[in-house]
Amino acid sequence: MDNNLILNNKEAANFLSIKPATLAKWRSEHKGPRYSKIGRRIVYKVQDLEEYLEQNKVETLDTDSYGH
């Protein structure tokens, strides 16, 4: 997927496998992935969604890169 692709709220929620209402709640709480407002429209860049997923990774004992 093109990192510069812009998704609307529903498409971004689908990309993250969450409900659109969850994204709206996160925005109201100043949480979640970076977004832009174009007029009244909310949009997300795929690159920002991918960065959000990367930043919220949780290492487990099986994936820990420090060799525990």
Coordinates of N, CA and C in Angstrom, one line a residue:
M1 N 0.8 -1.2 0.0 CA 0.0 0.0 0.0 C 0.9 1.2 0.0
D2 N 0.5 2.2 -0.7 CA 1.2 3.5 -0.9 C 1.2 4.2 0.5
N3 N 2.4 4.5 1.0 CA 2.5 5.2 2.3 C 1.9 6.6 2.3
N4 N 1.8 7.2 1.2 CA 1.2 8.6 1.1 C -0.3 8.6 0.8
L5 N -0.8 7.4 0.7 CA -2.3 7.2 0.5 C -3.0 7.8 1.7
I6 N -4.1 8.5 1.4 CA -4.9 9.2 2.5 C -6.2 8.4 2.6
L7 N -6.5 8.1 3.8 CA -7.7 7.3 4.1 C -8.7 8.1 5.0
N8 N -10.0 7.9 4.7 CA -11.0 8.6 5.6 C -11.1 7.8 6.9
N9 N -11.9 8.3 7.8 CA -12.1 7.7 9.1 C -12.4 6.2 9.1
K10 N -13.4 5.9 8.2 CA -13.9 4.5 8.1 C -12.7 3.6 7.6
E11 N -12.1 4.1 6.5 CA -11.0 3.3 5.9 C -9.8 3.1 6.9
A12 N -9.5 4.2 7.7 CA -8.4 4.1 8.6 C -8.8 3.1 9.8
A13 N -10.0 3.2 10.2 CA -10.4 2.2 11.2 C -10.3 0.8 10.7
N14 N -10.7 0.6 9.5 CA -10.6 -0.8 8.9 C -9.1 -1.2 8.8
F15 N -8.3 -0.3 8.5 CA -6.8 -0.6 8.4 C -6.3 -1.0 9.7
L16 N -6.8 -0.4 10.8 CA -6.3 -0.7 12.2 C -7.2 -1.9 12.8
S17 N -8.2 -2.3 12.1 CA -9.1 -3.4 12.6 C -9.8 -2.9 13.9
I18 N -10.3 -1.7 13.9 CA -11.1 -1.1 15.0 C -12.3 -0.5 14.4
K19 N -13.2 0.0 15.3 CA -14.4 0.6 14.9 C -14.1 2.1 14.6
P20 N -14.8 2.7 13.6 CA -14.6 4.1 13.4 C -14.9 5.0 14.6
A21 N -15.8 4.6 15.5 CA -16.1 5.3 16.7 C -14.9 5.3 17.6
T22 N -14.1 4.3 17.6 CA -12.9 4.2 18.4 C -12.0 5.3 18.0
L23 N -11.8 5.5 16.7 CA -10.9 6.6 16.2 C -11.5 7.9 16.7
A24 N -12.8 8.1 16.6 CA -13.4 9.4 17.0 C -13.2 9.6 18.4
K25 N -13.3 8.6 19.2 CA -13.1 8.7 20.7 C -11.6 9.1 21.0
W26 N -10.7 8.4 20.3 CA -9.3 8.7 20.5 C -9.0 10.2 20.2
R27 N -9.6 10.7 19.1 CA -9.3 12.0 18.7 C -9.8 13.0 19.7
S28 N -11.0 12.7 20.3 CA -11.5 13.6 21.4 C -10.7 13.6 22.6
E29 N -9.9 12.5 22.8 CA -9.0 12.3 24.0 C -7.6 12.7 23.6
H30 N -7.4 13.2 22.4 CA -6.0 13.5 22.0 C -5.1 12.3 22.0
K31 N -5.6 11.2 21.6 CA -4.8 9.9 21.6 C -4.9 9.4 20.2
G32 N -4.2 8.2 20.0 CA -4.3 7.5 18.7 C -3.3 8.1 17.7
P33 N -3.5 7.6 16.4 CA -2.6 8.0 15.4 C -2.8 9.5 14.9
R34 N -1.8 10.0 14.3 CA -1.8 11.4 13.8 C -2.8 11.4 12.7
Y35 N -3.5 12.6 12.6 CA -4.5 12.8 11.6 C -4.5 14.2 11.1
S36 N -5.2 14.5 10.0 CA -5.3 15.9 9.5 C -6.8 16.2 9.3
K37 N -7.0 17.5 9.4 CA -8.4 18.0 9.1 C -8.3 18.8 7.8
I38 N -9.2 18.5 6.9 CA -9.4 19.2 5.7 C -10.8 19.7 5.7
G39 N -11.0 21.0 6.1 CA -12.3 21.5 6.4 C -12.9 20.8 7.6
R40 N -14.0 20.1 7.4 CA -14.6 19.3 8.5 C -14.2 17.8 8.4
R41 N -13.5 17.5 7.3 CA -13.1 16.1 7.0 C -11.9 15.7 7.8
I42 N -11.9 14.5 8.4 CA -10.8 13.9 9.0 C -10.1 12.9 8.1
V43 N -8.8 13.0 7.9 CA -8.1 12.0 7.1 C -6.8 11.5 7.8
Y44 N -6.4 10.3 7.4 CA -5.2 9.7 7.9 C -4.3 9.3 6.8
K45 N -3.0 9.5 6.9 CA -2.0 9.0 6.0 C -1.7 7.6 6.4
V46 N -1.6 6.7 5.5 CA -1.2 5.3 5.7 C 0.1 5.3 6.5
Q47 N 1.0 6.1 6.1 CA 2.3 6.2 6.8 C 2.2 6.4 8.3
D48 N 1.3 7.3 8.7 CA 1.0 7.6 10.1 C 0.4 6.5 10.8
L49 N -0.5 5.8 10.1 CA -1.1 4.6 10.7 C -0.1 3.5 11.0
E50 N 0.8 3.3 10.0 CA 1.8 2.3 10.1 C 2.8 2.7 11.3
E51 N 3.2 3.9 11.4 CA 4.0 4.4 12.5 C 3.3 4.2 13.8
Y52 N 2.0 4.4 13.9 CA 1.3 4.2 15.1 C 1.3 2.8 15.5
L53 N 1.2 1.9 14.6 CA 1.2 0.4 14.9 C 2.6 0.1 15.4
E54 N 3.6 0.6 14.7 CA 5.0 0.3 15.1 C 5.3 0.8 16.5
Q55 N 4.9 2.0 16.8 CA 5.2 2.6 18.1 C 4.4 1.9 19.2
N56 N 3.4 1.1 18.9 CA 2.6 0.5 19.9 C 2.8 -1.1 20.0
K57 N 3.9 -1.5 19.4 CA 4.3 -2.9 19.4 C 4.6 -3.3 20.8
V58 N 4.2 -4.5 21.2 CA 4.6 -5.0 22.5 C 5.5 -6.2 22.3
E59 N 6.7 -6.2 22.9 CA 7.6 -7.3 22.8 C 7.1 -8.4 23.7
T60 N 7.2 -9.7 23.3 CA 6.9 -10.8 24.2 C 8.2 -11.5 24.4
L61 N 8.2 -12.5 25.3 CA 9.4 -13.3 25.5 C 9.9 -14.0 24.2
D62 N 9.0 -14.3 23.3 CA 9.4 -15.0 22.1 C 9.9 -14.0 21.0
T63 N 9.6 -12.7 21.1 CA 10.0 -11.7 20.1 C 11.0 -10.7 20.7
D64 N 11.3 -10.8 22.0 CA 12.3 -9.9 22.6 C 13.6 -9.9 21.9
S65 N 14.1 -8.8 21.4 CA 15.3 -8.8 20.6 C 16.5 -8.7 21.6
Y66 N 16.3 -8.6 22.9 CA 17.4 -8.5 23.8 C 17.9 -9.8 24.3
G67 N 17.2 -10.9 23.9 CA 17.7 -12.2 24.2 C 17.4 -12.8 25.6
H68 N 16.3 -12.3 26.2 CA 15.9 -12.8 27.5 C 15.4 -14.2 27.4

